[in-house]
PDB file of C-alpha atoms in Angstrom:
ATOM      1  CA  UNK A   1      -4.270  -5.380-146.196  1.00  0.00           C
ATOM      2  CA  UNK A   2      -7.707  -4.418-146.681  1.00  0.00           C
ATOM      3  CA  UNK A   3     -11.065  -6.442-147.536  1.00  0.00           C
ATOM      4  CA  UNK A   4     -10.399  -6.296-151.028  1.00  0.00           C
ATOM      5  CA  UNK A   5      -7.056  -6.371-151.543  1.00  0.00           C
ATOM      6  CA  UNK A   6      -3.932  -7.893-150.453  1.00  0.00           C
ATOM      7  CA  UNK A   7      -0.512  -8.201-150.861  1.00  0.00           C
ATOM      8  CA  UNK A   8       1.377 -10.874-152.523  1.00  0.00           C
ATOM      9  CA  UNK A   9       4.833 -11.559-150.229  1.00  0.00           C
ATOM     10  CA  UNK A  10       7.683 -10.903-153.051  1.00  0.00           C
ATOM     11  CA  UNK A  11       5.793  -7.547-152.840  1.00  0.00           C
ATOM     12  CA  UNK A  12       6.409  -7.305-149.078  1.00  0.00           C
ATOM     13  CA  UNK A  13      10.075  -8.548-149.379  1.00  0.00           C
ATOM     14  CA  UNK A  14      10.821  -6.036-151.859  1.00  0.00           C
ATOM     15  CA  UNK A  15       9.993  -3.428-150.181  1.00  0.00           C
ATOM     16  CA  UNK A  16      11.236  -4.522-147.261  1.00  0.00           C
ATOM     17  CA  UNK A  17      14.565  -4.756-148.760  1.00  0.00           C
ATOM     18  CA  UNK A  18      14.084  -0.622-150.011  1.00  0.00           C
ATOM     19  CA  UNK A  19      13.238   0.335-146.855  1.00  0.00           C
ATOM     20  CA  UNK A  20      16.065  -1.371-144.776  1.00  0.00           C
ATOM     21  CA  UNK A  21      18.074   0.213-147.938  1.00  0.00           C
ATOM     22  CA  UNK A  22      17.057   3.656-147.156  1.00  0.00           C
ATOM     23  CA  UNK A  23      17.435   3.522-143.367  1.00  0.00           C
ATOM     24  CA  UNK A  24      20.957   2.159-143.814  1.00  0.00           C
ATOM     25  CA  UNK A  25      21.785   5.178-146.658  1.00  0.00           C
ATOM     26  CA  UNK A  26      20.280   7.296-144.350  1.00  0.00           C
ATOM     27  CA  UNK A  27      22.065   6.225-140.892  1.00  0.00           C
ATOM     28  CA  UNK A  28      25.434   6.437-143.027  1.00  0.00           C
ATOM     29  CA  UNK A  29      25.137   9.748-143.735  1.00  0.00           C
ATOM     30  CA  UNK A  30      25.276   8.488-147.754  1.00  0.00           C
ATOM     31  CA  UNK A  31      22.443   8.153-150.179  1.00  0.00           C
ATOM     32  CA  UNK A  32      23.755   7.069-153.707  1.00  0.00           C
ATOM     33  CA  UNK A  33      21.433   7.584-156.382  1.00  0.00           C
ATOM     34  CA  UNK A  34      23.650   7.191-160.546  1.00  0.00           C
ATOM     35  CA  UNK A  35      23.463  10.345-162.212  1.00  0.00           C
ATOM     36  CA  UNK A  36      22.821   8.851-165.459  1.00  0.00           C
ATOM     37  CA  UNK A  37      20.097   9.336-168.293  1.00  0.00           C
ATOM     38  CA  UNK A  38      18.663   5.589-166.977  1.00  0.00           C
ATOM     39  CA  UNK A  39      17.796   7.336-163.643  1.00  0.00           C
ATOM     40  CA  UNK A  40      16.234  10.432-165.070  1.00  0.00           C
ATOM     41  CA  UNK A  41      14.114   8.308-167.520  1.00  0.00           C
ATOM     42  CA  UNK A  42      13.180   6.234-164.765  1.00  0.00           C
ATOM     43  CA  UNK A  43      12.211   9.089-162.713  1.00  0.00           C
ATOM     44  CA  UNK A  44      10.406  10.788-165.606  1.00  0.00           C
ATOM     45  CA  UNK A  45       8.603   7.820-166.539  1.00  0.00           C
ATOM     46  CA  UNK A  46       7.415   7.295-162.637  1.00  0.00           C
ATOM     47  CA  UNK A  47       6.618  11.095-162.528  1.00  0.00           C
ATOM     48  CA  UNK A  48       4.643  10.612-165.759  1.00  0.00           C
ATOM     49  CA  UNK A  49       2.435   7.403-164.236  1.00  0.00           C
ATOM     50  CA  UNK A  50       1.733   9.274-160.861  1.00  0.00           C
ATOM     51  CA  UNK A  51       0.126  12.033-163.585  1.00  0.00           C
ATOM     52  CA  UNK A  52      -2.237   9.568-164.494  1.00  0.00           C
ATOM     53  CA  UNK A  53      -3.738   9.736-160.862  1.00  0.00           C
ATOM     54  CA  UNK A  54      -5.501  13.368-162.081  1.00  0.00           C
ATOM     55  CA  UNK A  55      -7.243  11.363-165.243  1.00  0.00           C
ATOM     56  CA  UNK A  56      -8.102   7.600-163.985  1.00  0.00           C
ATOM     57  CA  UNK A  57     -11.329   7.269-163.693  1.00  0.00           C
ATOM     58  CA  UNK A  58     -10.863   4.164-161.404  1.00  0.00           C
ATOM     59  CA  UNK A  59      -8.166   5.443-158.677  1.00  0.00           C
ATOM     60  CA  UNK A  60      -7.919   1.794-156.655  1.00  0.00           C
ATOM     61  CA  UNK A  61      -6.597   0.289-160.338  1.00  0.00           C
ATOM     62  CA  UNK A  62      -3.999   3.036-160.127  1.00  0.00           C
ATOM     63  CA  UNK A  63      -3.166   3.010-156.889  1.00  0.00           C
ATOM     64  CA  UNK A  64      -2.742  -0.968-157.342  1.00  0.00           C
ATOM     65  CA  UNK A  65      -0.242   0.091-160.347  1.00  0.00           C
ATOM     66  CA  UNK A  66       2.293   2.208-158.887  1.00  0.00           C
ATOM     67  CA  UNK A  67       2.187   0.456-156.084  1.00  0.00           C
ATOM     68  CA  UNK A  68       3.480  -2.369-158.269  1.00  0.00           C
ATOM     69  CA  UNK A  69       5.752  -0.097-160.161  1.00  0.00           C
ATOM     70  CA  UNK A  70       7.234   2.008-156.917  1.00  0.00           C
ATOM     71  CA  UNK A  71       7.832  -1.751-155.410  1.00  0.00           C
ATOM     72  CA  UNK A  72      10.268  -2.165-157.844  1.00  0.00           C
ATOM     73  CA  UNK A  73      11.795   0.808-159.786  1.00  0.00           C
ATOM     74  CA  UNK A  74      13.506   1.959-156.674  1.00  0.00           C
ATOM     75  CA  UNK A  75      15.653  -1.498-156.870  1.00  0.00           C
ATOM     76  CA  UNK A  76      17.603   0.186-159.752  1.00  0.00           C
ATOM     77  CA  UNK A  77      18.541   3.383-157.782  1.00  0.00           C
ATOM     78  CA  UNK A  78      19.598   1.089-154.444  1.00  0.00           C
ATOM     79  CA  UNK A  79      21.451  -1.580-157.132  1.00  0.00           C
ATOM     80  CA  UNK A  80      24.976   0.578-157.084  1.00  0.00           C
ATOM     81  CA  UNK A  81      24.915   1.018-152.906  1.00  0.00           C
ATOM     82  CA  UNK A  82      24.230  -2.742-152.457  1.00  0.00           C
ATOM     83  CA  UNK A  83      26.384  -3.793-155.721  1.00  0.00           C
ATOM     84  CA  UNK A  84      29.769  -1.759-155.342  1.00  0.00           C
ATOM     85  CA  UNK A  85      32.381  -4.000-156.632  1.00  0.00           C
ATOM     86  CA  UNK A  86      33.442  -6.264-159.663  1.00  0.00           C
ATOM     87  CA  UNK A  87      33.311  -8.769-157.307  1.00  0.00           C
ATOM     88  CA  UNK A  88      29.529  -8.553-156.051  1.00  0.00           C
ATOM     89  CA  UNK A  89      28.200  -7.654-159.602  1.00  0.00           C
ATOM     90  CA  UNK A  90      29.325 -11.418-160.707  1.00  0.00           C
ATOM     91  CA  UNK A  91      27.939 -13.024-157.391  1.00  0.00           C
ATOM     92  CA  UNK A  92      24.901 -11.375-157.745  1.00  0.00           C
ATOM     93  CA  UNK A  93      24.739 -12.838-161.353  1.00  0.00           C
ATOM     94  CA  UNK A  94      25.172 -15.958-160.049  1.00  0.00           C
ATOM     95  CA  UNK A  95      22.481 -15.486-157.608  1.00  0.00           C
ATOM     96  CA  UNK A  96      20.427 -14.150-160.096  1.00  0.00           C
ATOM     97  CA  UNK A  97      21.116 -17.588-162.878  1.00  0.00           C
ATOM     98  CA  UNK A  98      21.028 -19.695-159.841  1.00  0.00           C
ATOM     99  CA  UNK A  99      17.217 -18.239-158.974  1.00  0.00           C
ATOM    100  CA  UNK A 100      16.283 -19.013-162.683  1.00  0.00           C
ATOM    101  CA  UNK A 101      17.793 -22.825-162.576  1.00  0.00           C
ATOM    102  CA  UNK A 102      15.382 -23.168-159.647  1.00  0.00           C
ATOM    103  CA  UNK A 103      12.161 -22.005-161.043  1.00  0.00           C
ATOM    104  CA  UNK A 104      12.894 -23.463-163.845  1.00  0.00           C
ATOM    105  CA  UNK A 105      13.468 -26.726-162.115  1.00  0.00           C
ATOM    106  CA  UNK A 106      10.116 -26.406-160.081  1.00  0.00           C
ATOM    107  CA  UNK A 107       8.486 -25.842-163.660  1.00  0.00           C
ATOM    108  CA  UNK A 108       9.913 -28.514-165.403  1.00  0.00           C
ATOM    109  CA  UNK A 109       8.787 -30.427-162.007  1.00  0.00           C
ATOM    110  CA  UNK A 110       5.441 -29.222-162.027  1.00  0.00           C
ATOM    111  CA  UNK A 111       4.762 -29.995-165.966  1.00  0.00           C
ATOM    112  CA  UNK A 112       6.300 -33.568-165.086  1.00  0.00           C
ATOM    113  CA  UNK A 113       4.457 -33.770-161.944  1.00  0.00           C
ATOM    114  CA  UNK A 114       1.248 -34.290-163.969  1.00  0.00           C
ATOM    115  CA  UNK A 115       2.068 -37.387-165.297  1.00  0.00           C
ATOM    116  CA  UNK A 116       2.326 -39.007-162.250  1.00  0.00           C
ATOM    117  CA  UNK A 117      -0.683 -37.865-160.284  1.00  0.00           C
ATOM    118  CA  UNK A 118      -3.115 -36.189-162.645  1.00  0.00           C
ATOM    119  CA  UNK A 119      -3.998 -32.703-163.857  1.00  0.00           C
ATOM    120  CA  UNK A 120      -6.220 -32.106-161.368  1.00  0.00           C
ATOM    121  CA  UNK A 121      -3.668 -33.214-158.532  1.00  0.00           C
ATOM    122  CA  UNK A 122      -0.908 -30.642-159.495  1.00  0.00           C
ATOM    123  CA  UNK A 123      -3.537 -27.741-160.245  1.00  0.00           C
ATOM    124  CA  UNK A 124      -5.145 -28.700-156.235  1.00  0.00           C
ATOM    125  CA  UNK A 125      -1.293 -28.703-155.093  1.00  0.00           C
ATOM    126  CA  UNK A 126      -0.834 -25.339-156.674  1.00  0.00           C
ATOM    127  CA  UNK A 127      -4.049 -24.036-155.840  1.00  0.00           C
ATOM    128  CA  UNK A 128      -3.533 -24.638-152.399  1.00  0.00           C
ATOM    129  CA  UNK A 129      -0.156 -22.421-152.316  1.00  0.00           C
ATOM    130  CA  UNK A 130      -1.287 -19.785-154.769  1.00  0.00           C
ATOM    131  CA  UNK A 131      -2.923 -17.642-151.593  1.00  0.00           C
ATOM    132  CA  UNK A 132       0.461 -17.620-150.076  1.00  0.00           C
ATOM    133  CA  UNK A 133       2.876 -16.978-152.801  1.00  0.00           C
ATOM    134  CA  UNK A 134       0.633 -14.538-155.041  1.00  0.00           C
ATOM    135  CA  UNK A 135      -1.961 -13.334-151.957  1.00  0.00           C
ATOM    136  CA  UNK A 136      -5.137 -14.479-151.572  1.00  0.00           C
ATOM    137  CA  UNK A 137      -7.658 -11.841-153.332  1.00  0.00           C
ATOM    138  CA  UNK A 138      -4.649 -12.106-156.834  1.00  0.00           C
ATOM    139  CA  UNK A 139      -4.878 -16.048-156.304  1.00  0.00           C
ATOM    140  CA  UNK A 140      -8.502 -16.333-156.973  1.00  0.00           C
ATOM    141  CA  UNK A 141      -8.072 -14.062-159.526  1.00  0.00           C
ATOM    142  CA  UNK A 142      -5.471 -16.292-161.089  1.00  0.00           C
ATOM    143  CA  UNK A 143      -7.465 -19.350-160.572  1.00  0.00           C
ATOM    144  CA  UNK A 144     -10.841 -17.946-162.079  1.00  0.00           C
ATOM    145  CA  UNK A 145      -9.017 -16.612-165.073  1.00  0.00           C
ATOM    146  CA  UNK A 146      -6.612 -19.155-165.574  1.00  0.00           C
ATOM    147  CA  UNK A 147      -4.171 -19.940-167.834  1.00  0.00           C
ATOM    148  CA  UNK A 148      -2.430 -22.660-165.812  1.00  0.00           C
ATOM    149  CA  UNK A 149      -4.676 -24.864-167.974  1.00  0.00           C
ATOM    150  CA  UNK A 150      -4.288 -25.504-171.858  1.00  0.00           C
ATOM    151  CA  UNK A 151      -6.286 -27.914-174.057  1.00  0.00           C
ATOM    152  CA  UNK A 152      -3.851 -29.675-176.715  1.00  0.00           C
ATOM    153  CA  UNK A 153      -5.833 -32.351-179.395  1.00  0.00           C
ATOM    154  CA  UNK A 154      -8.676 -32.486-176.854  1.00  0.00           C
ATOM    155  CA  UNK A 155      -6.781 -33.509-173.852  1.00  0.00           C
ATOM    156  CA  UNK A 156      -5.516 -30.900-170.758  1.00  0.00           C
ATOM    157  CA  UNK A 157      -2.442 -30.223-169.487  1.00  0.00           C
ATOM    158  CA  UNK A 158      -1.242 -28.127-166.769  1.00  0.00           C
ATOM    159  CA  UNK A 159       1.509 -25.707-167.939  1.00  0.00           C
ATOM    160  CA  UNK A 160       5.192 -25.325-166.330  1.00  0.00           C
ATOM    161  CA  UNK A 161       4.253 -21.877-163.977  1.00  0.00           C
ATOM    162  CA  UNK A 162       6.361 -22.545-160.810  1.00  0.00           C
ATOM    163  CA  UNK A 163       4.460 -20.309-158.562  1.00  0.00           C
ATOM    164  CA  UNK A 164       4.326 -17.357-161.024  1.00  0.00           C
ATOM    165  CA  UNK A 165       0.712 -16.197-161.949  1.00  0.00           C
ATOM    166  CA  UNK A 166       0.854 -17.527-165.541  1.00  0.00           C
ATOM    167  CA  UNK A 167       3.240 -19.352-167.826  1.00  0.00           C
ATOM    168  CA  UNK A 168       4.007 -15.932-169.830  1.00  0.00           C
ATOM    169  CA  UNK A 169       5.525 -14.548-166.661  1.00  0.00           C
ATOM    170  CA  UNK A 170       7.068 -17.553-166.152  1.00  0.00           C
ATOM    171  CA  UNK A 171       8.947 -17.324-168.679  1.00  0.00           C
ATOM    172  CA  UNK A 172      10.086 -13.789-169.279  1.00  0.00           C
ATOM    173  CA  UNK A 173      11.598 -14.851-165.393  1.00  0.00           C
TER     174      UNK A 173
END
């Protein structure tokens, strides 16, 4: 978006998805929002980060934080509009372990993958998509401080990340 930053396109797509939410809620006549003690902790504890704008000392990290944290906390307040019925909950499950089977896949593809054409041919196929999954300014980030890369008994492998930004992440997906 700007010279410095960018935006990685989950980020886009999940917002896009809360907006097209709202406009929907909104043409209907019918925002839902649970009352529960989930919502108002979730609320408090977004409240509570946007505080933290009077105290940074380095506003473009925070801004770069709740934009990651407003992208998506608002998913659990839209969840019970999009998700009504018994019915939905367990298909969106099964979207949800499908999603997983094919990262996982694509990671157990990628760690594979290095056997056949090299370390440094799976970390040039993955740099070369990084800009367009994770954004371009958070892709060289990734690649200059990367963890893609670990040395095992003197000899380097390329760890299962599908195109998440490190293995860790990979695998709390």
């Amino acid at each position: 978006i700007f010279a410095d930053y960018d935006i990685a396109l989950w980020r886009i797509a999940a917002l896009l998805f809360i907006v097209l939410w709202l406009v929907m809620s909104l043409k209907r006549r019918s925002l839902i929002i649970p009352d529960t003690l989930a919502s108002g902790l979730i609320l408090g504890f977004l409240c509570w980060t946007l505080a933290s704008f009077f105290i940074s000392s380095r506003l473009d990290f925070t801004l770069r934080k709740e934009m990651f944290l407003l992208n998506f906390f608002p998913l659990f307040f839209i969840l019970p509009s999009v998700v009504p019925s018994k019915d939905d909950i367990e298909r969106l499950a099964n979207i949800l372990i499908l999603s997983g089977c094919c990262a996982a896949l694509l990671g157990i593809g990628q760690f594979l993958l290095q056997f056949l054409i090299g370390v440094e041919g799976v970390f040039s196929a993955f740099s070369w998509f990084a800009p367009f999954v994770l954004g371009s300014q958070f892709s060289q980030s990734v690649l200059v401080f990367n963890s893609w890369l670990v040395n095992v008994g003197g000899q380097t492998f390329f760890r299962a990340t599908a195109f998440f930004p490190d293995p860790r992440i990979f695998g709390f997906y």
